[in-house]
Tab-separated table of C-alpha atoms and ligand atoms in Angstrom:
chain	number	residue	atom	x	y	z
A	20	UNK	CA	-16.165	25.021	-5.316
A	21	UNK	CA	-16.382	26.988	-2.098
A	22	UNK	CA	-18.010	25.518	1.011
A	23	UNK	CA	-19.031	27.654	3.994
A	24	UNK	CA	-19.868	26.001	7.293
A	25	UNK	CA	-22.885	28.017	8.418
A	26	UNK	CA	-23.294	25.960	11.574
A	27	UNK	CA	-21.424	23.030	13.150
A	28	UNK	CA	-23.346	22.348	16.368
A	29	UNK	CA	-25.636	19.525	17.426
A	30	UNK	CA	-29.382	19.971	17.838
A	31	UNK	CA	-29.308	22.369	20.797
A	32	UNK	CA	-26.369	24.395	19.473
A	33	UNK	CA	-23.483	25.578	21.659
A	34	UNK	CA	-23.886	27.224	24.128
A	35	UNK	CA	-26.944	25.341	25.333
A	36	UNK	CA	-29.516	27.686	26.854
A	37	UNK	CA	-28.901	28.072	30.604
A	38	UNK	CA	-25.890	25.721	30.652
A	39	UNK	CA	-22.898	26.248	32.941
A	40	UNK	CA	-20.791	23.607	31.193
A	41	UNK	CA	-17.271	25.014	30.610
A	42	UNK	CA	-17.543	24.556	26.822
A	43	UNK	CA	-20.850	26.447	26.842
A	44	UNK	CA	-19.159	29.243	28.822
A	45	UNK	CA	-16.074	29.336	26.550
A	46	UNK	CA	-15.186	32.700	25.054
A	47	UNK	CA	-13.440	31.130	22.055
A	48	UNK	CA	-15.604	31.931	19.013
A	49	UNK	CA	-14.798	28.443	17.676
A	50	UNK	CA	-16.706	26.960	20.637
A	51	UNK	CA	-19.905	28.753	19.604
A	52	UNK	CA	-21.816	26.555	17.203
A	53	UNK	CA	-25.107	27.214	15.427
A	54	UNK	CA	-27.127	24.279	14.122
A	55	UNK	CA	-25.540	22.388	11.197
A	56	UNK	CA	-25.775	23.630	7.640
A	57	UNK	CA	-23.392	24.303	4.758
A	58	UNK	CA	-23.497	26.603	1.773
A	59	UNK	CA	-21.929	25.405	-1.472
A	60	UNK	CA	-20.916	27.944	-4.110
A	61	UNK	CA	-20.233	26.411	-7.488
A	62	UNK	CA	-19.922	28.203	-10.827
A	63	UNK	CA	-22.327	31.000	-9.930
A	64	UNK	CA	-24.923	28.803	-8.214
A	65	UNK	CA	-25.484	28.562	-4.461
A	66	UNK	CA	-26.776	25.423	-2.792
A	67	UNK	CA	-27.768	25.042	0.846
A	68	UNK	CA	-27.769	21.763	2.747
A	69	UNK	CA	-30.410	21.866	5.511
A	70	UNK	CA	-32.275	24.888	6.742
A	71	UNK	CA	-32.301	24.763	10.527
A	72	UNK	CA	-33.520	27.158	13.211
A	73	UNK	CA	-30.432	29.384	12.851
A	74	UNK	CA	-30.919	29.896	9.107
A	75	UNK	CA	-31.752	33.615	9.347
A	76	UNK	CA	-28.662	34.407	11.405
A	77	UNK	CA	-26.530	32.218	9.134
A	78	UNK	CA	-27.688	34.088	6.037
A	79	UNK	CA	-26.885	37.401	7.699
A	80	UNK	CA	-23.456	36.126	8.796
A	81	UNK	CA	-22.562	34.765	5.370
A	82	UNK	CA	-23.918	37.656	3.305
A	83	UNK	CA	-25.668	35.123	1.054
A	84	UNK	CA	-27.867	36.906	-1.531
A	85	UNK	CA	-29.288	34.008	-3.532
A	86	UNK	CA	-30.190	30.358	-2.963
A	87	UNK	CA	-30.603	28.144	-6.021
A	88	UNK	CA	-31.678	25.028	-4.106
A	89	UNK	CA	-32.059	23.631	-0.608
A	90	UNK	CA	-31.217	19.962	-0.057
A	91	UNK	CA	-32.450	18.251	3.093
A	92	UNK	CA	-30.649	15.410	4.851
A	93	UNK	CA	-33.667	14.493	7.033
A	94	UNK	CA	-36.614	16.066	8.816
A	95	UNK	CA	-35.336	16.657	12.358
A	96	UNK	CA	-36.065	20.148	13.674
A	97	UNK	CA	-32.424	21.193	13.823
A	98	UNK	CA	-32.282	20.639	10.024
A	99	UNK	CA	-35.603	22.102	8.848
A	100	UNK	CA	-36.990	24.644	11.282
A	101	UNK	CA	-35.706	27.733	9.459
A	102	UNK	CA	-37.748	27.164	6.326
A	103	UNK	CA	-40.117	30.080	6.950
A	104	UNK	CA	-37.147	32.456	6.741
A	105	UNK	CA	-36.580	31.756	3.038
A	106	UNK	CA	-39.017	34.639	2.497
A	107	UNK	CA	-36.421	37.264	1.456
A	108	UNK	CA	-35.083	34.833	-1.172
A	109	UNK	CA	-38.592	33.965	-2.359
A	110	UNK	CA	-39.489	37.659	-2.774
A	111	UNK	CA	-36.422	38.181	-4.988
A	112	UNK	CA	-36.242	34.886	-6.834
A	113	UNK	CA	-39.698	33.251	-6.783
A	114	UNK	CA	-40.345	29.646	-5.768
A	115	UNK	CA	-37.319	28.106	-4.044
A	116	UNK	CA	-36.410	24.579	-5.226
A	117	UNK	CA	-36.194	21.967	-2.461
A	118	UNK	CA	-34.719	18.475	-2.794
A	119	UNK	CA	-35.603	15.803	-0.241
A	120	UNK	CA	-36.722	12.236	0.336
A	121	UNK	CA	-40.519	11.854	-0.003
A	122	UNK	CA	-40.836	11.210	3.741
A	123	UNK	CA	-39.038	14.482	4.474
A	124	UNK	CA	-41.266	16.389	2.020
A	125	UNK	CA	-44.315	14.922	3.764
A	126	UNK	CA	-43.016	16.141	7.103
A	127	UNK	CA	-42.293	19.624	5.696
A	128	UNK	CA	-45.831	19.795	4.270
A	129	UNK	CA	-47.216	19.039	7.705
A	130	UNK	CA	-44.989	21.483	9.580
A	131	UNK	CA	-45.202	24.278	7.038
A	132	UNK	CA	-48.620	23.591	5.480
A	133	UNK	CA	-49.068	27.286	4.552
A	134	UNK	CA	-45.882	27.217	2.428
A	135	UNK	CA	-47.152	24.279	0.374
A	136	UNK	CA	-50.733	25.562	-0.046
A	137	UNK	CA	-51.632	26.266	-3.648
A	138	UNK	CA	-54.942	28.095	-3.089
A	139	UNK	CA	-55.896	31.016	-0.850
A	140	UNK	CA	-52.355	31.504	0.379
A	141	UNK	CA	-51.866	34.081	3.096
A	142	UNK	CA	-50.123	37.071	1.513
A	143	UNK	CA	-46.376	37.086	2.073
A	144	UNK	CA	-45.965	33.357	2.604
A	145	UNK	CA	-43.155	31.819	0.575
A	146	UNK	CA	-43.527	29.090	-2.033
A	147	UNK	CA	-41.257	26.222	-2.943
A	148	UNK	CA	-40.738	23.752	-5.766
A	149	UNK	CA	-40.588	20.373	-4.063
A	150	UNK	CA	-38.374	17.791	-5.769
A	151	UNK	CA	-38.543	14.251	-4.460
A	152	UNK	CA	-35.194	12.474	-4.500
A	153	UNK	CA	-34.387	8.799	-4.276
A	154	UNK	CA	-31.110	7.080	-3.629
A	155	UNK	CA	-29.989	7.832	-7.190
A	156	UNK	CA	-27.882	10.615	-8.724
A	157	UNK	CA	-29.793	13.755	-9.699
A	158	UNK	CA	-28.850	16.978	-11.442
A	159	UNK	CA	-29.424	20.505	-10.133
A	160	UNK	CA	-28.604	23.191	-12.712
A	161	UNK	CA	-24.932	22.621	-13.399
A	162	UNK	CA	-24.012	19.775	-11.074
A	163	UNK	CA	-24.723	16.103	-10.486
A	164	UNK	CA	-25.478	15.245	-6.872
A	165	UNK	CA	-24.944	11.728	-5.579
A	166	UNK	CA	-26.994	10.835	-2.482
A	167	UNK	CA	-25.341	8.662	0.159
A	168	UNK	CA	-27.859	6.659	2.139
A	169	UNK	CA	-27.345	6.082	5.856
A	170	UNK	CA	-29.151	5.432	9.117
A	171	UNK	CA	-29.634	7.756	12.088
A	172	UNK	CA	-30.621	4.991	14.493
A	173	UNK	CA	-33.699	3.742	12.526
A	174	UNK	CA	-34.252	6.901	10.491
A	175	UNK	CA	-33.063	7.067	6.881
A	176	UNK	CA	-30.770	10.054	6.220
A	177	UNK	CA	-29.171	11.310	3.005
A	178	UNK	CA	-25.626	12.588	2.716
A	179	UNK	CA	-24.652	14.282	-0.545
A	180	UNK	CA	-21.631	14.112	-2.802
A	181	UNK	CA	-20.910	17.030	-5.165
A	182	UNK	CA	-17.904	16.108	-7.333
A	183	UNK	CA	-14.895	15.913	-4.974
A	184	UNK	CA	-16.814	17.070	-1.907
A	185	UNK	CA	-19.157	15.031	0.302
A	186	UNK	CA	-21.249	16.080	3.278
A	187	UNK	CA	-22.721	13.547	5.708
A	188	UNK	CA	-24.412	14.408	8.961
A	189	UNK	CA	-26.525	12.632	11.566
A	190	UNK	CA	-25.133	9.257	10.518
A	191	UNK	CA	-24.820	6.251	12.796
A	192	UNK	CA	-24.522	3.425	10.245
A	193	UNK	CA	-23.580	3.503	6.577
A	194	UNK	CA	-23.509	0.313	4.502
A	195	UNK	CA	-20.386	-0.678	2.579
A	196	UNK	CA	-22.036	-0.158	-0.795
A	197	UNK	CA	-22.875	3.428	0.173
A	198	UNK	CA	-19.338	4.026	1.459
A	199	UNK	CA	-18.076	2.926	-1.981
A	200	UNK	CA	-19.877	5.924	-3.507
A	201	UNK	CA	-17.434	8.144	-1.604
A	202	UNK	CA	-14.387	6.641	-3.290
A	203	UNK	CA	-11.951	9.298	-4.501
A	204	UNK	CA	-13.613	12.153	-2.629
A	205	UNK	CA	-11.079	14.871	-1.750
A	206	UNK	CA	-12.940	16.549	1.104
A	207	UNK	CA	-15.307	14.680	3.400
A	208	UNK	CA	-17.465	16.253	6.095
A	209	UNK	CA	-18.917	13.882	8.662
A	210	UNK	CA	-20.687	14.152	12.010
A	211	UNK	CA	-18.868	13.515	15.310
A	212	UNK	CA	-21.069	14.211	18.326
A	213	UNK	CA	-18.944	13.546	21.390
A	214	UNK	CA	-16.448	11.092	22.945
A	215	UNK	CA	-19.034	8.733	24.464
A	216	UNK	CA	-21.065	6.533	22.148
A	217	UNK	CA	-24.566	7.676	21.200
A	218	UNK	CA	-27.568	5.712	19.894
A	219	UNK	CA	-28.074	7.751	16.724
A	220	UNK	CA	-24.877	9.696	15.956
A	221	UNK	CA	-21.255	8.759	15.279
A	222	UNK	CA	-19.058	9.523	18.247
A	223	UNK	CA	-15.495	10.719	17.610
A	224	UNK	CA	-14.063	7.210	17.303
A	225	UNK	CA	-16.751	6.088	14.858
A	226	UNK	CA	-16.288	9.231	12.777
A	227	UNK	CA	-12.517	8.686	12.600
A	228	UNK	CA	-13.005	5.029	11.614
A	229	UNK	CA	-15.411	6.114	8.906
A	230	UNK	CA	-12.916	8.688	7.594
A	231	UNK	CA	-10.206	6.037	7.523
A	232	UNK	CA	-12.450	3.788	5.398
A	233	UNK	CA	-13.314	6.562	2.932
A	234	UNK	CA	-9.714	7.817	2.901
A	235	UNK	CA	-10.268	11.380	1.650
A	236	UNK	CA	-7.411	13.896	1.305
A	237	UNK	CA	-8.890	15.758	4.256
A	238	UNK	CA	-11.937	15.550	6.480
A	239	UNK	CA	-13.898	17.935	8.691
A	240	UNK	CA	-16.038	17.015	11.696
A	241	UNK	CA	-19.407	18.647	12.332
A	242	UNK	CA	-22.692	18.284	14.334
A	243	UNK	CA	-20.634	18.721	17.478
A	244	UNK	CA	-21.902	18.648	21.065
A	245	UNK	CA	-20.378	20.603	23.957
A	246	UNK	CA	-19.479	17.159	25.330
A	247	UNK	CA	-16.825	16.695	22.625
A	248	UNK	CA	-14.744	19.326	24.450
A	249	UNK	CA	-13.051	22.638	23.658
A	250	UNK	CA	-12.258	23.248	19.975
A	251	UNK	CA	-8.575	23.916	20.679
A	252	UNK	CA	-8.112	20.758	22.786
A	253	UNK	CA	-9.925	18.374	20.428
A	254	UNK	CA	-8.122	19.831	17.389
A	255	UNK	CA	-4.769	18.798	18.904
A	256	UNK	CA	-5.616	15.106	19.149
A	257	UNK	CA	-7.019	14.598	15.638
A	258	UNK	CA	-5.098	12.856	12.828
A	259	UNK	CA	-3.149	15.203	10.506
A	260	UNK	CA	-5.758	15.337	7.741
A	261	UNK	CA	-8.793	15.659	10.054
A	262	UNK	CA	-10.047	19.009	11.326
A	263	UNK	CA	-12.838	20.156	13.594
A	264	UNK	CA	-15.065	22.403	11.552
A	265	UNK	CA	-16.229	25.668	13.128
A	266	UNK	CA	-18.885	28.210	12.229
A	267	UNK	CA	-18.019	30.493	9.291
A	268	UNK	CA	-15.091	28.322	8.206
A	269	UNK	CA	-14.705	28.454	4.422
A	270	UNK	CA	-12.890	25.848	2.377
A	271	UNK	CA	-12.124	25.628	-1.321
A	272	UNK	CA	-12.167	22.338	-3.180
B	29	ZN	ZN1	-29.160	16.893	13.696
B	30	ZN	ZN1	-31.165	14.230	13.275
């Protein structure tokens, strides 16, 4: 399995528009972060988690030619706003399968009503196959996906486990019984916003505590704000098996 980090930034991305914060002004490419998303390549199939506003650029950067499914963690704009740009994939492949909680599908239908229309569609609009998921394992083509349920302040969010790999973002609280589903995972990706605590996201300390509980072989931090600091500085203070993810990083599991 190959995982590509398409984006590792929090909702505004880094740099923030018009910001003079030193991290936003950094020339290190690892300090430039598009909105969070990962691409999973597994036995000839390609799965995308979230489809945010930087989706088009991320597809160009990664050279991705085919998407077999898009899984959504939740409906916030930084995770869904690129959906219109699935058009090139739709033209080649036909309806694109989506997997999401019913609440997220409802939100997508409202935001992108023209995509979900079945009659009198405007020519050129893409179509999708919406699959509602619950907090139960489901199969896509060749792989079983295990959802991990968590809370983003009050909002329900899904993380996903694919075999030895798990991806969780926008988490603030995860119950013990959900953490148990991560047992034995080799690579864990989890959100770490900044040093200070935040009402709806793990800060660095909470993310590291969570990693310690799950105890994967290695872990990567994502959904990063400029307030976490420079990539090279933060990387130095992390435990040995924990890494800051950065855009275009590829890992093999
Ligand atoms: Zn987010
Ligand atoms: Zn969110």
